[in-house]
CSV table of C-alpha atoms and ligand atoms in Angstrom, one decimal:
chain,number,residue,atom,x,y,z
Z,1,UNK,CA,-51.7,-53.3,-37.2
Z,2,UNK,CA,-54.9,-51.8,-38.7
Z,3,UNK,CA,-56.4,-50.3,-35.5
Z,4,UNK,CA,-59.2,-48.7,-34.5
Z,5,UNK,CA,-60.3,-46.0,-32.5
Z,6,UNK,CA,-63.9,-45.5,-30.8
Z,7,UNK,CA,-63.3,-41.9,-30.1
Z,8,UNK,CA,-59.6,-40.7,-30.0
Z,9,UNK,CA,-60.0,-36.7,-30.0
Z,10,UNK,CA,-59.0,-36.3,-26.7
Z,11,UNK,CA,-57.1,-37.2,-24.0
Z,12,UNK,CA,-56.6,-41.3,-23.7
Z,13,UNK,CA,-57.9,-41.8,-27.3
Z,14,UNK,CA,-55.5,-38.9,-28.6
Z,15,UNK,CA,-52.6,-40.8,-26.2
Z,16,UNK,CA,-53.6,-44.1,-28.0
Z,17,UNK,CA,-53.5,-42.6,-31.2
Z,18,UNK,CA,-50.4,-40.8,-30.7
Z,19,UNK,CA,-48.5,-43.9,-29.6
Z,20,UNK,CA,-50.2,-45.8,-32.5
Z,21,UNK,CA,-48.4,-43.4,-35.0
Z,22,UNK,CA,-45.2,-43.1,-33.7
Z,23,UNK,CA,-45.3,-47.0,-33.8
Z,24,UNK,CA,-46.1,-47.2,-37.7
Z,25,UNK,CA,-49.7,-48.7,-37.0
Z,26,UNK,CA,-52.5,-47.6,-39.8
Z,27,UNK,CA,-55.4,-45.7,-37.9
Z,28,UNK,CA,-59.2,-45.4,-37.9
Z,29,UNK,CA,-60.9,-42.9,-35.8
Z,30,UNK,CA,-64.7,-42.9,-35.0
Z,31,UNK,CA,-66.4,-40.3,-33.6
Z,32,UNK,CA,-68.6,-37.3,-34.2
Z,33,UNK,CA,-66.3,-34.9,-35.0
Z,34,UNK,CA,-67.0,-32.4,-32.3
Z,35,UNK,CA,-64.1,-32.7,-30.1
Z,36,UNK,CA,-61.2,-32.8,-32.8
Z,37,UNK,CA,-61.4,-31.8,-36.7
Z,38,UNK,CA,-58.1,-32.0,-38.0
Z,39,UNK,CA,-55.7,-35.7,-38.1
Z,40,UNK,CA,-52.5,-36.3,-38.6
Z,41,UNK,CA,-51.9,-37.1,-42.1
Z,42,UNK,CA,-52.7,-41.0,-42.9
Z,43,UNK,CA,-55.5,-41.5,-40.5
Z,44,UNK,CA,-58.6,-42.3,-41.3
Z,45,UNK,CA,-61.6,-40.3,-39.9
Z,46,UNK,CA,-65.1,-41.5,-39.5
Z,47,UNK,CA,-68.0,-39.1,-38.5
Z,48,UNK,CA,-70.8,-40.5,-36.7
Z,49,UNK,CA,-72.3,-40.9,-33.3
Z,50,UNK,CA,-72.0,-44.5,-32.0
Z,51,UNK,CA,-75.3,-44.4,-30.7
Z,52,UNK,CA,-76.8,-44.5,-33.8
Z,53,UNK,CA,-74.3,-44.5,-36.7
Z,54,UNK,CA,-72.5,-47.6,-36.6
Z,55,UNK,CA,-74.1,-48.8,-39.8
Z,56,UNK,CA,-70.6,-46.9,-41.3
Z,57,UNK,CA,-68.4,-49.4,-40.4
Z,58,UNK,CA,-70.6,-52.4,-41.9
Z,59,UNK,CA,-68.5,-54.9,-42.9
Z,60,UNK,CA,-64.8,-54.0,-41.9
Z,61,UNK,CA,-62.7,-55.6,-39.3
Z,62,UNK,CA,-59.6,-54.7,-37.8
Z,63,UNK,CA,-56.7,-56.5,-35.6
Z,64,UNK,CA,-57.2,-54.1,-33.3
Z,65,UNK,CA,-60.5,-52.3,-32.2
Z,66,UNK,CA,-59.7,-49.7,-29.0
Z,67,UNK,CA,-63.1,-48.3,-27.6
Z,68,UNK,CA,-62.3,-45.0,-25.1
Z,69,UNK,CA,-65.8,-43.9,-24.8
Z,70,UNK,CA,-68.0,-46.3,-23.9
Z,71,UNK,CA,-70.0,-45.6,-21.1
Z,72,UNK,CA,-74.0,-47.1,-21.9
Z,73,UNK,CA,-73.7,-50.7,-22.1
Z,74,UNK,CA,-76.1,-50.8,-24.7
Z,75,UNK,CA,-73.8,-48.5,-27.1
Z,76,UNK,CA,-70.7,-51.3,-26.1
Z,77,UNK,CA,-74.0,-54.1,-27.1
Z,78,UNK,CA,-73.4,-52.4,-30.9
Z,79,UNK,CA,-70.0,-51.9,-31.1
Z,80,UNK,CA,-69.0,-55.5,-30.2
Z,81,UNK,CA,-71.5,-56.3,-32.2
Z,82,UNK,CA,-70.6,-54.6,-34.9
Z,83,UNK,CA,-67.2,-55.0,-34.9
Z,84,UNK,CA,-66.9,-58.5,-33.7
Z,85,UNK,CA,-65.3,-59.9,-36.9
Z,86,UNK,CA,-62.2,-57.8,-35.6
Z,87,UNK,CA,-59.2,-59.8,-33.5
Z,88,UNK,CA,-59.2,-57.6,-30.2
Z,89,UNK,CA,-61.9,-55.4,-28.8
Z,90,UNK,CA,-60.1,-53.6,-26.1
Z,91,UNK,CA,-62.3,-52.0,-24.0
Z,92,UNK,CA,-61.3,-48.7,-21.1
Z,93,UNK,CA,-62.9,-49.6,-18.0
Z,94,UNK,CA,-61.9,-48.2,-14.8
Z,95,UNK,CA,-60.9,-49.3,-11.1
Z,96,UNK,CA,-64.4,-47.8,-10.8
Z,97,UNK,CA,-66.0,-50.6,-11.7
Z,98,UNK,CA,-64.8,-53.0,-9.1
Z,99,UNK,CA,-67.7,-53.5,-6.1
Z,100,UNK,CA,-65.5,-52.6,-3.2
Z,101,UNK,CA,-62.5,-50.2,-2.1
Z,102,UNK,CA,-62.5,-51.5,1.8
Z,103,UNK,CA,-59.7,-54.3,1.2
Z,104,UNK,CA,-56.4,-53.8,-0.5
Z,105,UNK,CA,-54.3,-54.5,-2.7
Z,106,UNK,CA,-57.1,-54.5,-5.6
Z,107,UNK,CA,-56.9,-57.2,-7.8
Z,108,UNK,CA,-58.3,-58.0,-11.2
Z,109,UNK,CA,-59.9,-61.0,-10.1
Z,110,UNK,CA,-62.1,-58.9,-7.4
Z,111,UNK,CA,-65.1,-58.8,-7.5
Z,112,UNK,CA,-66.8,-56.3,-9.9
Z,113,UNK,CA,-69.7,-53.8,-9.3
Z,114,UNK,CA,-73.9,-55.2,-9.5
Z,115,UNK,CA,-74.9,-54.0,-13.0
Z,116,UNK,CA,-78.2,-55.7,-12.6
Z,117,UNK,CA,-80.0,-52.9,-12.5
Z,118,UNK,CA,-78.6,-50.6,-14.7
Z,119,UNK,CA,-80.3,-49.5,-17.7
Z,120,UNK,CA,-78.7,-50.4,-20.7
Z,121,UNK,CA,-78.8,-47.1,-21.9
Z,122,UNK,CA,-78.2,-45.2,-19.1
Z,123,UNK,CA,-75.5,-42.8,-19.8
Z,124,UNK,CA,-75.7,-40.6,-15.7
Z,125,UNK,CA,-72.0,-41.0,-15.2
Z,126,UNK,CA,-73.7,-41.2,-11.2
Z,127,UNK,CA,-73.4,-44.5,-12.0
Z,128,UNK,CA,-70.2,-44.9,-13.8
Z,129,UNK,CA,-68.9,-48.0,-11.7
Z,130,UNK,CA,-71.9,-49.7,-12.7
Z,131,UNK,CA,-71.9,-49.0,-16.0
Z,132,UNK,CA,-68.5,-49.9,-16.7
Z,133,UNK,CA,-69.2,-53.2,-14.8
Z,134,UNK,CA,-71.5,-53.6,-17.3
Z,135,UNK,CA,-70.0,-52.6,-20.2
Z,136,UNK,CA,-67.3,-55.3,-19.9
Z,137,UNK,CA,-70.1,-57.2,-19.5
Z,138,UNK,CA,-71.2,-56.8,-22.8
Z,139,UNK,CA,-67.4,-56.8,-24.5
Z,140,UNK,CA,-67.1,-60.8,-22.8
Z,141,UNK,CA,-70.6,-61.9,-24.0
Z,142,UNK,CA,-68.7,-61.3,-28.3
Z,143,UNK,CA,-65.3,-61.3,-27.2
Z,144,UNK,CA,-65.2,-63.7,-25.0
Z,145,UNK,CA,-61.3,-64.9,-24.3
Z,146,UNK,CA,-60.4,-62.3,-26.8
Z,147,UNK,CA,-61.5,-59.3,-25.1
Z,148,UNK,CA,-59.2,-57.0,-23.5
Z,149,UNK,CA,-60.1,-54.8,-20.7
Z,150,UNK,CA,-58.0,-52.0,-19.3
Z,151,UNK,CA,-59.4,-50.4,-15.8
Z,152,UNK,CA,-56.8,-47.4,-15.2
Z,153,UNK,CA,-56.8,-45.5,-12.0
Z,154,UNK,CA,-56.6,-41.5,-12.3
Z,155,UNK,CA,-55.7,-40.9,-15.4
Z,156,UNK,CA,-53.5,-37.2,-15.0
Z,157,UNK,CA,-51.4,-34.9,-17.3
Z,158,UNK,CA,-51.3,-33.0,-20.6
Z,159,UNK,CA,-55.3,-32.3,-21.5
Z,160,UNK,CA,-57.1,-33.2,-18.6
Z,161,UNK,CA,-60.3,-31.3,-18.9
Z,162,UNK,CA,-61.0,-32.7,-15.3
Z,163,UNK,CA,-58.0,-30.5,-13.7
Z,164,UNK,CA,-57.8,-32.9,-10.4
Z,165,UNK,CA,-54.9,-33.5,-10.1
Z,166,UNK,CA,-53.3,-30.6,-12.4
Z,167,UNK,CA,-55.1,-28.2,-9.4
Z,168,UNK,CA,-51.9,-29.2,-7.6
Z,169,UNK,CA,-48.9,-28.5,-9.9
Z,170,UNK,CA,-51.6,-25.5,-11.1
Z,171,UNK,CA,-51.5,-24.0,-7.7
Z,172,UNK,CA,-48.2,-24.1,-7.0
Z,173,UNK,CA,-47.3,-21.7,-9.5
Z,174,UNK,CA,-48.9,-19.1,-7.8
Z,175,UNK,CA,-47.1,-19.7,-4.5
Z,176,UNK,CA,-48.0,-18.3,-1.3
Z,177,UNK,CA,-49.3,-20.7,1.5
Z,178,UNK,CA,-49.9,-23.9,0.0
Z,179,UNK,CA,-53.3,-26.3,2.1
Z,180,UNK,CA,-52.0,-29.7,1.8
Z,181,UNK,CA,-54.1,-32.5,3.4
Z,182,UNK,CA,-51.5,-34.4,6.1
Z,183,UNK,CA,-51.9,-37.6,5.7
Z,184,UNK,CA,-48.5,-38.3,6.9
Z,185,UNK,CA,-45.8,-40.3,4.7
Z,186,UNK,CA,-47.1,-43.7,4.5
Z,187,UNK,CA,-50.6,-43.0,2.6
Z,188,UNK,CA,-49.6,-44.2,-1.0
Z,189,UNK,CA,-51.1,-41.7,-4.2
Z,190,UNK,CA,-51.5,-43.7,-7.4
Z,191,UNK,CA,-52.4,-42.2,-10.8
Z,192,UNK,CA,-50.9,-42.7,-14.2
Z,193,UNK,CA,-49.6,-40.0,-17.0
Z,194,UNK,CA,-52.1,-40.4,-20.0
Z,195,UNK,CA,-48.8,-40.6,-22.4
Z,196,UNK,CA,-47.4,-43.8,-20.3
Z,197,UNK,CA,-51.0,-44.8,-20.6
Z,198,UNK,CA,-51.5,-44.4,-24.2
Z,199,UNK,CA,-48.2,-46.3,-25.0
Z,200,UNK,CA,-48.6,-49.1,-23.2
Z,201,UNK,CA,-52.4,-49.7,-24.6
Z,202,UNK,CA,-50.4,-49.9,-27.7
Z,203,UNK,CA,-47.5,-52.5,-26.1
Z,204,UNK,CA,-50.6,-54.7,-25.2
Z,205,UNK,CA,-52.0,-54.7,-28.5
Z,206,UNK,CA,-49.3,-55.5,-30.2
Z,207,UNK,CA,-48.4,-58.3,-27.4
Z,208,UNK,CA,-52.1,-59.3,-28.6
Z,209,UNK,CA,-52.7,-59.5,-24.8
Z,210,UNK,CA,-55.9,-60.3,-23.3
Z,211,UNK,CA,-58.1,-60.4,-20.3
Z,212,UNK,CA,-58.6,-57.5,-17.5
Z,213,UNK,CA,-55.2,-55.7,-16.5
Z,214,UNK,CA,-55.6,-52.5,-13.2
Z,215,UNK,CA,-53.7,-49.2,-14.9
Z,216,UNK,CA,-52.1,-47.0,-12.8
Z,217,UNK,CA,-48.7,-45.8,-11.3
Z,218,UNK,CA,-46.4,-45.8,-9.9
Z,219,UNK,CA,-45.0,-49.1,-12.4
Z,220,UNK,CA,-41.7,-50.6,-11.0
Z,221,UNK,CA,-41.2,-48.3,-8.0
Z,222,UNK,CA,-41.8,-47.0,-4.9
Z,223,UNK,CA,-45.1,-45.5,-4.0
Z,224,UNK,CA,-45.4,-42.0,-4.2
Z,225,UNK,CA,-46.7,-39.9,-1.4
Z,226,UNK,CA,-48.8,-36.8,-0.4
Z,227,UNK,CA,-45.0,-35.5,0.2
Z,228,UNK,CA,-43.9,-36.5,-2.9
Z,229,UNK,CA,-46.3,-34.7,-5.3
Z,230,UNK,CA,-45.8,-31.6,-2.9
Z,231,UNK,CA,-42.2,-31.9,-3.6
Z,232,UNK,CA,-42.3,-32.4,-7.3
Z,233,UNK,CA,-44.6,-29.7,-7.5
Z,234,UNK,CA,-42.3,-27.4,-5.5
Z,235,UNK,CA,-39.7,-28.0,-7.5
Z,236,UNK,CA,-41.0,-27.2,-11.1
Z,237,UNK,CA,-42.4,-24.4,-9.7
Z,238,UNK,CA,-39.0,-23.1,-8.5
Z,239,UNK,CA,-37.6,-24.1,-11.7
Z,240,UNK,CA,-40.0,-21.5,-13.3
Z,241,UNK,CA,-38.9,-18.9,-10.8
Z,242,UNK,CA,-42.8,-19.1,-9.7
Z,243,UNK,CA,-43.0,-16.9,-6.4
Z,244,UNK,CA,-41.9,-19.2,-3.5
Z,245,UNK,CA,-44.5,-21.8,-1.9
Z,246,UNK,CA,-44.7,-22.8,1.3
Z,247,UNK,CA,-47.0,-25.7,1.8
Z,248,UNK,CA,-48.8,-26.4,5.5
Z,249,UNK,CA,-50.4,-29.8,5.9
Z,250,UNK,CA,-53.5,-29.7,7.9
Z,251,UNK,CA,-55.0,-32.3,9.8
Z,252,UNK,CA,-57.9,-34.4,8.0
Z,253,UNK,CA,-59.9,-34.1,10.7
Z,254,UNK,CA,-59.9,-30.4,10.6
Z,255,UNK,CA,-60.8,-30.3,6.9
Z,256,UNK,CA,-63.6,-32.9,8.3
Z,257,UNK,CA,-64.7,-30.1,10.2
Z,258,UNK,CA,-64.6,-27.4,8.2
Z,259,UNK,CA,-66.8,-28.7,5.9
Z,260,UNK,CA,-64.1,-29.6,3.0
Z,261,UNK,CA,-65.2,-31.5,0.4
Z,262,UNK,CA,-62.5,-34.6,-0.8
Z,263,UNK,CA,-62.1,-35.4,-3.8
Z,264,UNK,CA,-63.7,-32.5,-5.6
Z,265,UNK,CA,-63.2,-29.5,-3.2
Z,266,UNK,CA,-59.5,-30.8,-2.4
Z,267,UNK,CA,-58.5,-32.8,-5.8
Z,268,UNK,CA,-56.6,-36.2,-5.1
Z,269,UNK,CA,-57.6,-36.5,-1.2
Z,270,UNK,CA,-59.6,-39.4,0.0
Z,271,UNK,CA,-60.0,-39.6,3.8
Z,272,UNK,CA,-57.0,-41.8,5.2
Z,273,UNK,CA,-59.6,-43.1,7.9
Z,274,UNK,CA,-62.3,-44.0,5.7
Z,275,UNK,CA,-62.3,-47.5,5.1
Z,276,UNK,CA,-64.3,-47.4,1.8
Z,277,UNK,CA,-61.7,-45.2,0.5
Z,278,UNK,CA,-58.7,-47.7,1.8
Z,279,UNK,CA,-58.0,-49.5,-1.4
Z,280,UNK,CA,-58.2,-46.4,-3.9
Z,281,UNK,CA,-54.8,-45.7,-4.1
Z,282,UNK,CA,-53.9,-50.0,-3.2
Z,283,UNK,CA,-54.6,-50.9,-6.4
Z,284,UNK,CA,-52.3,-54.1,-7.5
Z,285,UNK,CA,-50.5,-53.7,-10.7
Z,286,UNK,CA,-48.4,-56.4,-11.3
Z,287,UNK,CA,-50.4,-58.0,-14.6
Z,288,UNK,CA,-49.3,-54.4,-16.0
Z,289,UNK,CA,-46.1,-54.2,-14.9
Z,290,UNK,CA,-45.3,-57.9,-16.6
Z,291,UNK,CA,-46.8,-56.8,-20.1
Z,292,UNK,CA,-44.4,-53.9,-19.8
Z,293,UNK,CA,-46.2,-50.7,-18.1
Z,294,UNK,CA,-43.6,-48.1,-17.5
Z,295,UNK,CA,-44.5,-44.9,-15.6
Z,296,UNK,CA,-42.4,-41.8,-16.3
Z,297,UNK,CA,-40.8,-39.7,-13.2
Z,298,UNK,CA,-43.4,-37.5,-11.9
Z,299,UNK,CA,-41.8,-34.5,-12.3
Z,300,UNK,CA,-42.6,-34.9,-16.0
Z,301,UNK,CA,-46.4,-35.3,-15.3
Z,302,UNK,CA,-45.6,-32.2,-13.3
Z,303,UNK,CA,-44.0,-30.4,-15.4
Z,304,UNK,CA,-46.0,-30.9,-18.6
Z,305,UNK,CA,-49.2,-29.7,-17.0
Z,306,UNK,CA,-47.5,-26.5,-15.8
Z,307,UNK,CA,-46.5,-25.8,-19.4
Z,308,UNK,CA,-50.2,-25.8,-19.9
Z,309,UNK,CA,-50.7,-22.3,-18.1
Z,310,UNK,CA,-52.7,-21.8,-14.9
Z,311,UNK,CA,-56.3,-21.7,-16.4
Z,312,UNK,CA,-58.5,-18.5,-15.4
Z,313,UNK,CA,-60.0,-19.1,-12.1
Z,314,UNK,CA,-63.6,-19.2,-14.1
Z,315,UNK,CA,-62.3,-22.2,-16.2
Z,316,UNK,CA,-64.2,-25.5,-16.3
Z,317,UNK,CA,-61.2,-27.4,-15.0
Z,318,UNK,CA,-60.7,-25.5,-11.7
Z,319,UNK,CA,-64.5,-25.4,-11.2
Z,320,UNK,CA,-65.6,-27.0,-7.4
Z,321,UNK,CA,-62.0,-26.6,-5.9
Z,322,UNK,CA,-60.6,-25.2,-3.6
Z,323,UNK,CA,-60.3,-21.3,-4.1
Z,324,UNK,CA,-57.9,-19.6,-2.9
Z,325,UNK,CA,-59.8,-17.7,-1.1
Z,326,UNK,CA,-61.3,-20.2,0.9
Z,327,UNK,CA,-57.8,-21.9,1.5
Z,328,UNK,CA,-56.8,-18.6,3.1
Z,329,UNK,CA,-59.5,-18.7,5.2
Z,330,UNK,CA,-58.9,-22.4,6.2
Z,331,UNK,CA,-55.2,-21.6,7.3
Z,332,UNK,CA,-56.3,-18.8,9.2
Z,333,UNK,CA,-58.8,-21.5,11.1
Z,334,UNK,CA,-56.2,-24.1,11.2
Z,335,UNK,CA,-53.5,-21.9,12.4
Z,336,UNK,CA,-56.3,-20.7,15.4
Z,337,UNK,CA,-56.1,-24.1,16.2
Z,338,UNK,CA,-53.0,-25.3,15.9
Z,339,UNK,CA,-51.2,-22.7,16.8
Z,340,UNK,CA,-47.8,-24.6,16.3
Z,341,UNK,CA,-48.8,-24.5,12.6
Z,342,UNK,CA,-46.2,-22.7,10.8
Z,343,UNK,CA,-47.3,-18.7,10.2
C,1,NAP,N1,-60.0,-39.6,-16.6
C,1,NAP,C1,-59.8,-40.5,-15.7
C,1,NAP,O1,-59.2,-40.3,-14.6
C,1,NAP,C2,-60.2,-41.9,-16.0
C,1,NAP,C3,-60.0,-42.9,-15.0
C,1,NAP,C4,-60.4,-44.2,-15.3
C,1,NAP,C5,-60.9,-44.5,-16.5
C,1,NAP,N2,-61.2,-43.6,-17.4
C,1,NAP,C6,-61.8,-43.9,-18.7
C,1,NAP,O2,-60.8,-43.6,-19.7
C,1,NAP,C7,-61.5,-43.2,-20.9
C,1,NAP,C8,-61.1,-41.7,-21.2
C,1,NAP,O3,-61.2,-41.6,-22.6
C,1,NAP,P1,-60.9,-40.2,-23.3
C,1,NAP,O4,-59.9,-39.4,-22.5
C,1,NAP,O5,-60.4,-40.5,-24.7
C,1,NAP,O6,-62.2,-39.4,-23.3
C,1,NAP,P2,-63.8,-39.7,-23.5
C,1,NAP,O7,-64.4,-38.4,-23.0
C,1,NAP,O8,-64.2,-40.9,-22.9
C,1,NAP,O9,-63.9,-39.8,-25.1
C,1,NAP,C9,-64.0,-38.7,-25.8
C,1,NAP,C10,-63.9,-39.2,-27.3
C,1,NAP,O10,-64.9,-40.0,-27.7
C,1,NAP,C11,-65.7,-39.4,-28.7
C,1,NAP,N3,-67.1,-39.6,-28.5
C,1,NAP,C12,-67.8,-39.3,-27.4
C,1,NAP,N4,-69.1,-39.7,-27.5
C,1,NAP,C13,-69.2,-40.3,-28.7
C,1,NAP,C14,-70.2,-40.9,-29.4
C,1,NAP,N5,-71.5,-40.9,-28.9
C,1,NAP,N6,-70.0,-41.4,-30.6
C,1,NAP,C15,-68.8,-41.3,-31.2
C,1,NAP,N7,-67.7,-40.8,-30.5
C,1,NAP,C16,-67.9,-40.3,-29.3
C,1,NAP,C17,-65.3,-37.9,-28.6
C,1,NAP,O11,-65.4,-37.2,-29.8
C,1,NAP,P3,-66.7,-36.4,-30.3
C,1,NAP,O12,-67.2,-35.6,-29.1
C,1,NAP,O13,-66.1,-35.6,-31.4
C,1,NAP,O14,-67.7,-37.5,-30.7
C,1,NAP,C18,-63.9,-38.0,-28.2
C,1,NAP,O15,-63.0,-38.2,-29.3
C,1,NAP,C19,-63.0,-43.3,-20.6
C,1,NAP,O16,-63.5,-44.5,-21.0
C,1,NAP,C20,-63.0,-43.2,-19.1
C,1,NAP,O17,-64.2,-43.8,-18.5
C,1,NAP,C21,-60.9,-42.3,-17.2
């Protein structure tokens, strides 16, 4: 397939791209150049800003047209526009874009976030649902039927400048006293490996699959736990003869108290008693599964982001969490408390 790709430096679009290769497609990449220079041998590179620049890709078409970056709805306006002669816009939405979080499972036929008043240009990722609500939007009014729309859940692993969830396999190479949130055993995590991600993109396109389809993990299996990505991380970590770590889950409520941020301060952890958060991690992915979404074992994800290094504590990915200073001083708290806590 001729394919191409609305960004593809980073991350997802380099996933997309990477799959792409290995599966003999023919690649375009759009973009402005900034994030990535250099491409594999064979693909074809356009600079430009999509914003503005579009004009460059007057009067081609492809089978396949994979947009990664769209955020404004007015820059989707133009590229569907632009591109519409092509057979399948696929467009990466997110679970973010769906209205509501208080029921579970999610499904693709929910309900999706008001858009109304969003400006078309407005590109304050403070209103990200929104905007991607609106986006797709925009990708049905050209594409219609045709359109493709992926909304994946956390998107984790190799080159995630966000470092969410890599703060986890990240701090448990330095060992020590690990904070976990307890949430007990039953509260299910979902996320998906940008790699299984990127590949399947690729299965749908070649499937020439349409409509909206959830992305995240874990595909065909059990859910995986607070307990589980402890243990994963545990046991990479000993594989790397990192000192020994000895995580202590600490009530919710406690972290409530102190003050601890979720989400940003302590990556991955959404309230278990907050109905608005309920349905994060209940998102239904059976569409996915049926068009072939595979999820690796997680001690790959693992284990791939540890063989990035533990960034400097300065770094932009560990920026907002937890530091480890202020985990030591939460266990001391905790253990004041709950004096049953292991020391
Ligand atoms: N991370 C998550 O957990 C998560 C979860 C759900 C959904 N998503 C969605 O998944 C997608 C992630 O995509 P991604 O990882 O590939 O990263 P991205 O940050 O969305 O895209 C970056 C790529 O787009 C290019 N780009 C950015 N602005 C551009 C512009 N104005 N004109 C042309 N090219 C532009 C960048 O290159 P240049 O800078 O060189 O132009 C780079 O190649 C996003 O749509 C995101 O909303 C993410």
């Amino acid at each position: 397939m001729k394919i191409l790709i609305l960004g593809g430096g980073v991350f997802l679009g380099a996933a997309v791209l990477d799959s792409a290769l290995d599966r003999g497609h023919e690649l375009t990449v759009f973009n402005r150049g900034r994030a990535r220079s250099g491409w594999p041998t064979g693909v074809e590179a356009i600079t430009g800003d999509r914003a503005t620049d579009l004009g460059l890709l007057a009067g081609r078409k492809f089978d396949a047209v994979v947009d990664t970056c769209g955020y404004a709805p007015a820059d989707v306006r133009k590229s569907t526009q632009a591109l519409r002669d092509s057979a399948i816009y696929c467009f990466i939405s997110s679970i973010s874009a769906y209205k509501s979080f208080t029921h579970a499972p999610v499904r693709e036929t929910d309900r999706l976030a008001d858009y109304e008043t969003i400006d078309p240009s407005d590109r304050d990722l403070a209103h990200y649902g929104p905007q991607k609500a609106a986006c797709e939007a925009e990708v049905r009014v050209v594409f219609g039927e045709r359109g493709l729309v992926v909304r994946p859940g956390l998107i984790v692993g190799p080159g995630d400048r966000s470092g969410r969830f890599s703060h986890w396999p990240w701090r448990a190479l330095e060992g020590g006293e690990m904070l976990v949130p307890d949430l007990g055993d039953d509260e299910p995590l979902q996320f998906i490996d940008v790699r299984d991600l990127g590949a399947w993109i690729v299965r749908l396109l070649e499937r020439g699959e349409r409509g909206a389809f959830n992305a995240t993990g874990p595909a065909n299996g059990p859910p995986c736990s607070w307990a589980d990505l402890v243990a994963a991380c545990q046991d990479e970590a000993a594989k790397r003869a990192a000192p020994e770590l000895q995580p202590t889950p600490v009530a919710e409520s406690f972290l409530l108290d102190q003050g601890v941020e979720p989400w940003s301060e302590l990556p991955l952890w959404l309230p278990s008693e907050d109905a608005e958060n309920h349905a994060h991690s209940r998102v239904e992915i059976q569409r996915a599964e049926r068009t072939r979404l595979t999820t690796r074992p997680l001690g790959q994800t693992v284990a791939a982001v540890m063989d990035e290094g533990v960034p400097a504590a300065d770094d932009a990915r560990r920026g907002g969490k937890l530091t480890r200073a202020r985990e030591a001083e939460l266990l001391a708290l905790w253990r004041a408390v709950a004096p049953d806590a292991p020391a």
